[in-house]
PDB file of N, CA and C in Angstrom:
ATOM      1  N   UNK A   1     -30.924 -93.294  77.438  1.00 59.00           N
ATOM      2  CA  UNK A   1     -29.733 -92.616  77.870  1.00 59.00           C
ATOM      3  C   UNK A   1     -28.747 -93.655  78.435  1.00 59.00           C
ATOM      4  N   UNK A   2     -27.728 -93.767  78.235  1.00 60.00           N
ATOM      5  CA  UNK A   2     -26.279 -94.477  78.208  1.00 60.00           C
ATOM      6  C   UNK A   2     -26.133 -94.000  80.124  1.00 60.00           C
ATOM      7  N   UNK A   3     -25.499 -95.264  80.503  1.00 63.00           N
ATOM      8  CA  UNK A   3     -25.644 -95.073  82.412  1.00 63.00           C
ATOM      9  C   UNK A   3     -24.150 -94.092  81.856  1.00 63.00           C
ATOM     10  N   UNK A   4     -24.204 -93.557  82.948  1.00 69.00           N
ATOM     11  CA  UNK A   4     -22.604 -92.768  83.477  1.00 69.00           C
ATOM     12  C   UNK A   4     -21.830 -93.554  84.066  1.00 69.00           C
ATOM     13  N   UNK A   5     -20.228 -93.959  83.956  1.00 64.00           N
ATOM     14  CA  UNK A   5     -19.799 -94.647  84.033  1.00 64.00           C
ATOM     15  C   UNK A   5     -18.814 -93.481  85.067  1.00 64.00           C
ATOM     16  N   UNK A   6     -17.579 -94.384  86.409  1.00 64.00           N
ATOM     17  CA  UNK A   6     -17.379 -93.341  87.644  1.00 64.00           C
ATOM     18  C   UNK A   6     -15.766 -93.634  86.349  1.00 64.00           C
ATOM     19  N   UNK A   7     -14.755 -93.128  86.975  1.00 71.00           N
ATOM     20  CA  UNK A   7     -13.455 -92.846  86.450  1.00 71.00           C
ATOM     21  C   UNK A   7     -12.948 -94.099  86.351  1.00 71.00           C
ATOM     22  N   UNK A   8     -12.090 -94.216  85.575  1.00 81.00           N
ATOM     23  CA  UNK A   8     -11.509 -95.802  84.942  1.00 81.00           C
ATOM     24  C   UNK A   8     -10.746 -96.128  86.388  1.00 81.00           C
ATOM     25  N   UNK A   9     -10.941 -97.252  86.712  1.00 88.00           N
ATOM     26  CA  UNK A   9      -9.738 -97.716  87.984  1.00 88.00           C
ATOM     27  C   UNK A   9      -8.506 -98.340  87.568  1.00 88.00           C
ATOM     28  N   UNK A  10      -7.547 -98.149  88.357  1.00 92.00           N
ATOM     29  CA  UNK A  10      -6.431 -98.604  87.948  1.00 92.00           C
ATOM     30  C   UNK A  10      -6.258-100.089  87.866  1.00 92.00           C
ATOM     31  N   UNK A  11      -5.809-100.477  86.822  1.00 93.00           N
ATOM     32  CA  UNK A  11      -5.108-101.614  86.990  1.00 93.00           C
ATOM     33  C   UNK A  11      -3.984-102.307  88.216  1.00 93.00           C
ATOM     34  N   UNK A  12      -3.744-103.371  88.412  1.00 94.00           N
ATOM     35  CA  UNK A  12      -3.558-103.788  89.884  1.00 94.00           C
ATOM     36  C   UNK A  12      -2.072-104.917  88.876  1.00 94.00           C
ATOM     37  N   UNK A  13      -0.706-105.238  89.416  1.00 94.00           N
ATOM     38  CA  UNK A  13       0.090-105.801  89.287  1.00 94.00           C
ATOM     39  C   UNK A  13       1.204-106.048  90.076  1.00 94.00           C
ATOM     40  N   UNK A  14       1.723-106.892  90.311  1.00 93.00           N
ATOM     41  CA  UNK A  14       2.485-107.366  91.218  1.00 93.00           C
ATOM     42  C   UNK A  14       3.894-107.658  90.429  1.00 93.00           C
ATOM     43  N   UNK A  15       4.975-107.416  91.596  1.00 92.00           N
ATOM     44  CA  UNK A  15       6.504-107.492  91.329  1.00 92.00           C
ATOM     45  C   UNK A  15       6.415-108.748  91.797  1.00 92.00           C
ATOM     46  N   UNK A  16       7.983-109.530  90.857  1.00 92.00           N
ATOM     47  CA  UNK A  16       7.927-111.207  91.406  1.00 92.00           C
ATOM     48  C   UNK A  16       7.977-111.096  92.634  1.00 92.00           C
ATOM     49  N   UNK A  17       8.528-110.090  93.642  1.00 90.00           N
ATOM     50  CA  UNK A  17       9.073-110.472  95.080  1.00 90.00           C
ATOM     51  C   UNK A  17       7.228-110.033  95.747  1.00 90.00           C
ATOM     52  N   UNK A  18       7.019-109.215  95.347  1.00 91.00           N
ATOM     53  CA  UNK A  18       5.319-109.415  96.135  1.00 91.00           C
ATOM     54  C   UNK A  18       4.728-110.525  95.722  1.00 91.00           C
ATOM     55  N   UNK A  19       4.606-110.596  94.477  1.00 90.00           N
ATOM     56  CA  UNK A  19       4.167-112.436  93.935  1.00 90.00           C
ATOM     57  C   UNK A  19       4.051-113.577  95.285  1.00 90.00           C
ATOM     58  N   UNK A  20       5.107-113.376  95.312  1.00 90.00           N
ATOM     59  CA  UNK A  20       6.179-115.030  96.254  1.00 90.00           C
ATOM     60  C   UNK A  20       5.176-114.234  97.721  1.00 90.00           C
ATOM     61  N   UNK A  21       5.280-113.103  98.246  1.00 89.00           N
ATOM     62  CA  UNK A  21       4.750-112.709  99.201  1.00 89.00           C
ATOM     63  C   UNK A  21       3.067-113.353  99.300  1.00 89.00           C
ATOM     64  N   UNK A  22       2.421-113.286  98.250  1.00 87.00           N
ATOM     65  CA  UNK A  22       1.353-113.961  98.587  1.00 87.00           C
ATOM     66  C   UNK A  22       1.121-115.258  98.896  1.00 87.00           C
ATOM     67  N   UNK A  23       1.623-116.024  98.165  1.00 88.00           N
ATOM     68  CA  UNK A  23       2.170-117.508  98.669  1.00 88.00           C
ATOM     69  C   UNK A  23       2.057-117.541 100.089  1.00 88.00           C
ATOM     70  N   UNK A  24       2.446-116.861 100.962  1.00 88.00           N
ATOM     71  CA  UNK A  24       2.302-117.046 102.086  1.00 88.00           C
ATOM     72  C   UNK A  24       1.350-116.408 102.577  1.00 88.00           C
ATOM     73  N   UNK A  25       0.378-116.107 102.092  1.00 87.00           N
ATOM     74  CA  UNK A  25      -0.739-115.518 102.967  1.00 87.00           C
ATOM     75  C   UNK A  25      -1.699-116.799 103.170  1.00 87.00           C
ATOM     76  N   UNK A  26      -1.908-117.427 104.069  1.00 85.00           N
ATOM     77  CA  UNK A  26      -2.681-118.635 104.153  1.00 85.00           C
ATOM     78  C   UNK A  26      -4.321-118.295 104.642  1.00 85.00           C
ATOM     79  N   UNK A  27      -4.199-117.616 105.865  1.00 90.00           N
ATOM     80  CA  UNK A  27      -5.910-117.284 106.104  1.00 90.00           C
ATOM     81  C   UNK A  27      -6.660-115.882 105.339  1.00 90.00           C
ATOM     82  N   UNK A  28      -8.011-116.375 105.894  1.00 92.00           N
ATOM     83  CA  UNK A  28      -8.967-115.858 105.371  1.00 92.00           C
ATOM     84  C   UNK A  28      -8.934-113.950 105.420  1.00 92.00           C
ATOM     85  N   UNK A  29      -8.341-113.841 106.519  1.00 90.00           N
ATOM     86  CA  UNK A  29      -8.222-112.729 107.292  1.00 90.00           C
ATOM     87  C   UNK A  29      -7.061-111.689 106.504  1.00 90.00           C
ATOM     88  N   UNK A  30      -5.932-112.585 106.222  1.00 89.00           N
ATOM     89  CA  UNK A  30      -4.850-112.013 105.642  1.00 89.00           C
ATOM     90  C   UNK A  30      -5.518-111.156 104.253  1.00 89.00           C
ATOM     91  N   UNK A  31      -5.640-112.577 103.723  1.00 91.00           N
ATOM     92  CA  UNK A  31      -6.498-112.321 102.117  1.00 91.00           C
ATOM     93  C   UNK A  31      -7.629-110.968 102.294  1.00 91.00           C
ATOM     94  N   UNK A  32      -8.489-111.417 103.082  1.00 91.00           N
ATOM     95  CA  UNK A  32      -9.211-109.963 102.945  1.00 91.00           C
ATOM     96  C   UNK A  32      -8.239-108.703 103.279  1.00 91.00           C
ATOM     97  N   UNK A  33      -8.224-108.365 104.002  1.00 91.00           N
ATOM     98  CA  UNK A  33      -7.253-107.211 104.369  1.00 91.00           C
ATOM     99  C   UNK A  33      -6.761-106.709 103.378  1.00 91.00           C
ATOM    100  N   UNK A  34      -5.910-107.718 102.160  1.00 92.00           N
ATOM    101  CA  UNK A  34      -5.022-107.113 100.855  1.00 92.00           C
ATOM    102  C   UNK A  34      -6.301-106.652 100.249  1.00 92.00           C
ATOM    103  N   UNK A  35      -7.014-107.747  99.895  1.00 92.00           N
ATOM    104  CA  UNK A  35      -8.036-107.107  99.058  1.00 92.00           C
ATOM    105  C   UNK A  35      -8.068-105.607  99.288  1.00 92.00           C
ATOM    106  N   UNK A  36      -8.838-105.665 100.697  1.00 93.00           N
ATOM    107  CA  UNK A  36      -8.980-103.951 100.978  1.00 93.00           C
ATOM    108  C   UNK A  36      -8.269-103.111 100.452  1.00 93.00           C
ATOM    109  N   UNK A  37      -6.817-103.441 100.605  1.00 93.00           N
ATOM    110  CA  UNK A  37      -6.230-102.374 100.356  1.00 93.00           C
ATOM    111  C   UNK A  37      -5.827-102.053  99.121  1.00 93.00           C
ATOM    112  N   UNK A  38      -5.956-103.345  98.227  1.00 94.00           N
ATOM    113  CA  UNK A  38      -5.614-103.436  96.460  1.00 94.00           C
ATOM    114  C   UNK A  38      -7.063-102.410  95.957  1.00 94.00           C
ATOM    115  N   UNK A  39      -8.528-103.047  96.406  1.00 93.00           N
ATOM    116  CA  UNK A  39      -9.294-101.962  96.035  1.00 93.00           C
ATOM    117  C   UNK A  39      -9.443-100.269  96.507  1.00 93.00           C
ATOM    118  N   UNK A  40      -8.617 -99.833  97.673  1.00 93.00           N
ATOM    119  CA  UNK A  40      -8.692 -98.658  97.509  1.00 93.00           C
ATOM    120  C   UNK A  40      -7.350 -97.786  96.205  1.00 93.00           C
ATOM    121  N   UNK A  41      -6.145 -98.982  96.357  1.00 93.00           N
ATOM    122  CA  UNK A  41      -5.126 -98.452  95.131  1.00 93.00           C
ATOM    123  C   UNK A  41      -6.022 -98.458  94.296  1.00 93.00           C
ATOM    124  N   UNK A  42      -6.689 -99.369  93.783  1.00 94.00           N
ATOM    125  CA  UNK A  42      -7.132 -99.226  92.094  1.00 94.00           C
ATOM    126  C   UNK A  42      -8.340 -98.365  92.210  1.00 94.00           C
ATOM    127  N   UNK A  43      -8.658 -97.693  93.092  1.00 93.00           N
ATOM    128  CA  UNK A  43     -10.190 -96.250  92.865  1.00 93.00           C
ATOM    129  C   UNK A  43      -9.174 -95.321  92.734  1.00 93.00           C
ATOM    130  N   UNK A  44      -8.231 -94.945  93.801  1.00 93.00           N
ATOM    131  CA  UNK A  44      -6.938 -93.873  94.207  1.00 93.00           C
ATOM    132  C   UNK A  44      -5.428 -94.358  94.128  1.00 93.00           C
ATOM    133  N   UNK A  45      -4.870 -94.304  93.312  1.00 91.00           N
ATOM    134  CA  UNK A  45      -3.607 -94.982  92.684  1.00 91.00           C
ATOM    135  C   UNK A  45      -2.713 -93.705  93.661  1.00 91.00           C
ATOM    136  N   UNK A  46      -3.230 -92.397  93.729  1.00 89.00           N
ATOM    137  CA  UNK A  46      -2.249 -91.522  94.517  1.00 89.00           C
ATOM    138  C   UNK A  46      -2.539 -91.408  95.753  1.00 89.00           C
ATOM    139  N   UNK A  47      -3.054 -92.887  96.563  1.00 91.00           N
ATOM    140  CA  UNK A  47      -3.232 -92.630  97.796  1.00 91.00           C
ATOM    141  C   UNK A  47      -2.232 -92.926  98.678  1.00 91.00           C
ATOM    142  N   UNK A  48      -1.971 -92.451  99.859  1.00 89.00           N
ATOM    143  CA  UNK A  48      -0.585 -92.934 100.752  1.00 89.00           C
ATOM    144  C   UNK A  48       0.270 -91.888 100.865  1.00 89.00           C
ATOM    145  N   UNK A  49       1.914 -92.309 101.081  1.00 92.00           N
ATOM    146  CA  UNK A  49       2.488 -91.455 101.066  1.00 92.00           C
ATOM    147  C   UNK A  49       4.004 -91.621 100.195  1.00 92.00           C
ATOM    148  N   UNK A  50       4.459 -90.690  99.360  1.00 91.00           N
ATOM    149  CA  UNK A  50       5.667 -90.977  98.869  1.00 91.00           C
ATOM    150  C   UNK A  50       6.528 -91.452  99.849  1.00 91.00           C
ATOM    151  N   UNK A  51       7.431 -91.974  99.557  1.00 89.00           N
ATOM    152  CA  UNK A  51       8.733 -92.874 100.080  1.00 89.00           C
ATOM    153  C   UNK A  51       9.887 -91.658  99.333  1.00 89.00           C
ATOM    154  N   UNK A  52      10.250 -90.713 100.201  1.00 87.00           N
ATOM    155  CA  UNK A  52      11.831 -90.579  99.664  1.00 87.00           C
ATOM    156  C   UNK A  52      12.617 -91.318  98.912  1.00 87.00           C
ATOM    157  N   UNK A  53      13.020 -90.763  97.681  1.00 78.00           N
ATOM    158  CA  UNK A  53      14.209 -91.564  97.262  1.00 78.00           C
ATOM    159  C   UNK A  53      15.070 -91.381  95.522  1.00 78.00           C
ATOM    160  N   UNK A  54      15.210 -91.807  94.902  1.00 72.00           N
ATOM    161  CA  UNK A  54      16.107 -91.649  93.739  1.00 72.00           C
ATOM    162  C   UNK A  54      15.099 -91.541  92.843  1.00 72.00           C
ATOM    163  N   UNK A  55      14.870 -90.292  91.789  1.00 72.00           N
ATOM    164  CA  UNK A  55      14.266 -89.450  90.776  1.00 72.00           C
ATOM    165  C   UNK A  55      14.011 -90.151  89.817  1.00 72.00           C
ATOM    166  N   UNK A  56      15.435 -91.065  89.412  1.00 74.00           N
ATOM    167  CA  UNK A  56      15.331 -91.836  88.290  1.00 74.00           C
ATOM    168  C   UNK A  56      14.431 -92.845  87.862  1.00 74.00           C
ATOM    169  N   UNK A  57      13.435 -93.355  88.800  1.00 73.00           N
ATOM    170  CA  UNK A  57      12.234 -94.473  88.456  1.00 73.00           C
ATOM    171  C   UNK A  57      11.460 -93.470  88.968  1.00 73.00           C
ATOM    172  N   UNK A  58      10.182 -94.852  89.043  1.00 79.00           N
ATOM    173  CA  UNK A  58       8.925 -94.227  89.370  1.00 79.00           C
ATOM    174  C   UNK A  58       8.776 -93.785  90.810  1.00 79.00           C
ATOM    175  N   UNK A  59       8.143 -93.182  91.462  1.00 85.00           N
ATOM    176  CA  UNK A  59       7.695 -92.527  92.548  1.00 85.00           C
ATOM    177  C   UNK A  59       7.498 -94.053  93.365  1.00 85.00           C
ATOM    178  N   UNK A  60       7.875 -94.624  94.400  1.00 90.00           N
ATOM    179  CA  UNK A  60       8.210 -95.576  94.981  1.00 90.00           C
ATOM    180  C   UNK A  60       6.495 -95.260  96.414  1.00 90.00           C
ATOM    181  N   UNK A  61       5.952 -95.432  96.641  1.00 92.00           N
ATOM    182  CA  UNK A  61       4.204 -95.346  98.192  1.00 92.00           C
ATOM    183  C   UNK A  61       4.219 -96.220  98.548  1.00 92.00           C
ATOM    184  N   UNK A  62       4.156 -95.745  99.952  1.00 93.00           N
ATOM    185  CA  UNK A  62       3.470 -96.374 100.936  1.00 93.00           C
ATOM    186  C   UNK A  62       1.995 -96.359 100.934  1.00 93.00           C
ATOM    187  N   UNK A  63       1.490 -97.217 101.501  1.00 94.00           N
ATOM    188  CA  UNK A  63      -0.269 -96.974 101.554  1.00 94.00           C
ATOM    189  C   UNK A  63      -0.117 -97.993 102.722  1.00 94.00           C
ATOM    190  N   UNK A  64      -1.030 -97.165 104.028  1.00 92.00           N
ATOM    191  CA  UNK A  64      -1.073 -97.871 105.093  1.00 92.00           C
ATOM    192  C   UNK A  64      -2.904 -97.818 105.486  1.00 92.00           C
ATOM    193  N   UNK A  65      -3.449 -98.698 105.728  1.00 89.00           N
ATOM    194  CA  UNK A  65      -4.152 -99.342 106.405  1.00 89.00           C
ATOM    195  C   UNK A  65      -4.675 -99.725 107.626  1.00 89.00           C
ATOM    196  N   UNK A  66      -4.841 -98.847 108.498  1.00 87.00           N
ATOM    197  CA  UNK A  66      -4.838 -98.821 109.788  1.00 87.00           C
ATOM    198  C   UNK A  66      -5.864 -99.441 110.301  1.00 87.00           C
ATOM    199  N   UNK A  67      -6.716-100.015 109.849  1.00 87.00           N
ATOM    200  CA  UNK A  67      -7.961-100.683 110.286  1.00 87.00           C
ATOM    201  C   UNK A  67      -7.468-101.875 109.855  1.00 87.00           C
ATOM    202  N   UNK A  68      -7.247-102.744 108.840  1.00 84.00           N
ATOM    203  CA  UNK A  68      -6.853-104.175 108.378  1.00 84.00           C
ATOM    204  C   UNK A  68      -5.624-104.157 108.785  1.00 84.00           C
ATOM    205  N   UNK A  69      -4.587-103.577 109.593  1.00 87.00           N
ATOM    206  CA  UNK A  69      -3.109-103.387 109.700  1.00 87.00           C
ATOM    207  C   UNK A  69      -2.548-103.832 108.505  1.00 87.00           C
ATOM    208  N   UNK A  70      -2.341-103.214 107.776  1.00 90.00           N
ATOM    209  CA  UNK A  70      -1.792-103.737 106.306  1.00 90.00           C
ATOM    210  C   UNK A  70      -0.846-102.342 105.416  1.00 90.00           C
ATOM    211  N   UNK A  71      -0.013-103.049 105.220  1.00 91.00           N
ATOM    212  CA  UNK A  71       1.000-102.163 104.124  1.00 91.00           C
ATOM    213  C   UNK A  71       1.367-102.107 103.034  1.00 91.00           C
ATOM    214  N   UNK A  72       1.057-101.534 102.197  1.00 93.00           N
ATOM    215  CA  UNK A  72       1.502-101.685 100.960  1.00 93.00           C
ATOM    216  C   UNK A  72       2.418-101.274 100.380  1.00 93.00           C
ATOM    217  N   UNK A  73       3.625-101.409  99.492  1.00 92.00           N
ATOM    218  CA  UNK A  73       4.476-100.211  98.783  1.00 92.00           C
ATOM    219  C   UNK A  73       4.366-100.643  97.441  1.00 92.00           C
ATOM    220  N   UNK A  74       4.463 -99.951  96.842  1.00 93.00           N
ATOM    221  CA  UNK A  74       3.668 -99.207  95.374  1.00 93.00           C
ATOM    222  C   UNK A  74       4.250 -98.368  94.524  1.00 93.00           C
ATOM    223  N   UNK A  75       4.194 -98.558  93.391  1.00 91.00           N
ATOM    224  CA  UNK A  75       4.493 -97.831  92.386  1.00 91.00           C
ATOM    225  C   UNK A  75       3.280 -97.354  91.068  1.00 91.00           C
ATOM    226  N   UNK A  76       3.516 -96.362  90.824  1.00 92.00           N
ATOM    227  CA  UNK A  76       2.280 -96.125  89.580  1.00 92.00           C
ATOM    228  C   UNK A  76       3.068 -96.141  88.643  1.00 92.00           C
ATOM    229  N   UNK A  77       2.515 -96.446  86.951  1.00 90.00           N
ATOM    230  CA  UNK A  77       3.012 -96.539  86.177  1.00 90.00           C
ATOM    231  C   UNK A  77       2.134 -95.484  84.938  1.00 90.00           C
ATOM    232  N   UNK A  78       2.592 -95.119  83.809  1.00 85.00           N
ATOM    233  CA  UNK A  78       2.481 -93.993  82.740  1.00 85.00           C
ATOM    234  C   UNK A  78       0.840 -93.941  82.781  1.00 85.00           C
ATOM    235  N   UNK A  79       0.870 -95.449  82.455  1.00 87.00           N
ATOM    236  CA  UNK A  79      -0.497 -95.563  82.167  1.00 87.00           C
ATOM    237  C   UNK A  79      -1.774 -96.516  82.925  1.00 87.00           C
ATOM    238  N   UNK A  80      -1.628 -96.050  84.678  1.00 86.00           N
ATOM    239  CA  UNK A  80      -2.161 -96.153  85.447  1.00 86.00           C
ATOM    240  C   UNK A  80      -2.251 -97.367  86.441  1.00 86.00           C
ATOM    241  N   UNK A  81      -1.262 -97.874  86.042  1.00 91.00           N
ATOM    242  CA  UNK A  81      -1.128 -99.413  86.565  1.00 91.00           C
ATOM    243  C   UNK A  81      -0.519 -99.494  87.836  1.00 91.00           C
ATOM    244  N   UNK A  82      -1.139 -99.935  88.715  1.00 91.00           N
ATOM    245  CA  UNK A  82      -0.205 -99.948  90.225  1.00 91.00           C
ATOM    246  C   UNK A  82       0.436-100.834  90.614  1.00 91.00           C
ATOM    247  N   UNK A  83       1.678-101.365  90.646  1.00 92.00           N
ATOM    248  CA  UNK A  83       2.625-102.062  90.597  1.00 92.00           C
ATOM    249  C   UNK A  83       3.296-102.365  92.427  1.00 92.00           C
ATOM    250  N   UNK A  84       2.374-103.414  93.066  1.00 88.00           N
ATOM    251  CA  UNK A  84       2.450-103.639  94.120  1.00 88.00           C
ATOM    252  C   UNK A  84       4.396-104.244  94.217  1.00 88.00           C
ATOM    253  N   UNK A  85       4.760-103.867  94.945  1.00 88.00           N
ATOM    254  CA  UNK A  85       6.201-104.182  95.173  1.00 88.00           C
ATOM    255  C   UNK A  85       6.126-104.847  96.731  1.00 88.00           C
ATOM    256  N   UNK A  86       5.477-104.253  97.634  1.00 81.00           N
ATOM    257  CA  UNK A  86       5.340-105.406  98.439  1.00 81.00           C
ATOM    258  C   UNK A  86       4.239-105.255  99.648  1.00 81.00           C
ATOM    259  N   UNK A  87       3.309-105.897  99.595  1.00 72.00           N
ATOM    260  CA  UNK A  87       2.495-106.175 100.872  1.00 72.00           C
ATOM    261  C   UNK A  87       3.228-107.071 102.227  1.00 72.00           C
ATOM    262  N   UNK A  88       2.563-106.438 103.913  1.00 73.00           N
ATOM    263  CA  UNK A  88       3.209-106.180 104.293  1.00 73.00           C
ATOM    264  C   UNK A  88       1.809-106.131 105.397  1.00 73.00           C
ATOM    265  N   UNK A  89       1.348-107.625 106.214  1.00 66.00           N
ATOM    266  CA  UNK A  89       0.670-107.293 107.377  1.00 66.00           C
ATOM    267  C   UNK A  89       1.145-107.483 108.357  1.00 66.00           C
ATOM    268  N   UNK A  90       0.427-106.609 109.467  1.00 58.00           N
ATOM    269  CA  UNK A  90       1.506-106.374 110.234  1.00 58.00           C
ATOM    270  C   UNK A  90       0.540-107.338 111.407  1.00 58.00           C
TER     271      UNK A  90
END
């Protein structure tokens, strides 16, 4: 019997301006923290909270982190891709 496999996770991508944002993450501490919070986007791509705002793109999230103090804003895309726009520790 073939294992059961859990729901496809999302793919994980970054805008140039979050890009450049990592560049500056220098410690160990920082780095984990994103992690954290990149692996709960890619299990739950609709986790957080919408951001008010203009219809015409994609649905613009927040995803906050209250244990790693960490922020994310986020976008999902057609076909499941979460499109980090900018991390954000606090």
């Amino acid at each position: 019997m073939a294992p059961q496999h859990g729901p496809r996770r999302a793919r994980i991508a970054f805008s140039d301006s979050a890009a450049k944002q990592l560049e500056n993450l220098t410690t160990e501490a920082e780095i984990h923290a994103l992690d954290r919070a990149l692996v709960v986007l890619s299990f739950d791509p609709e986790v957080g909270e919408p951001i008010p705002g203009d219809a015409a793109g994609p649905q613009l999230r927040r995803f906050t982190d209250e244990v790693e103090q960490v922020r994310v804003l986020f976008f999902v895309t057609a076909l499941r891709t979460v499109v980090i726009s900018g991390p954000v520790l606090a």
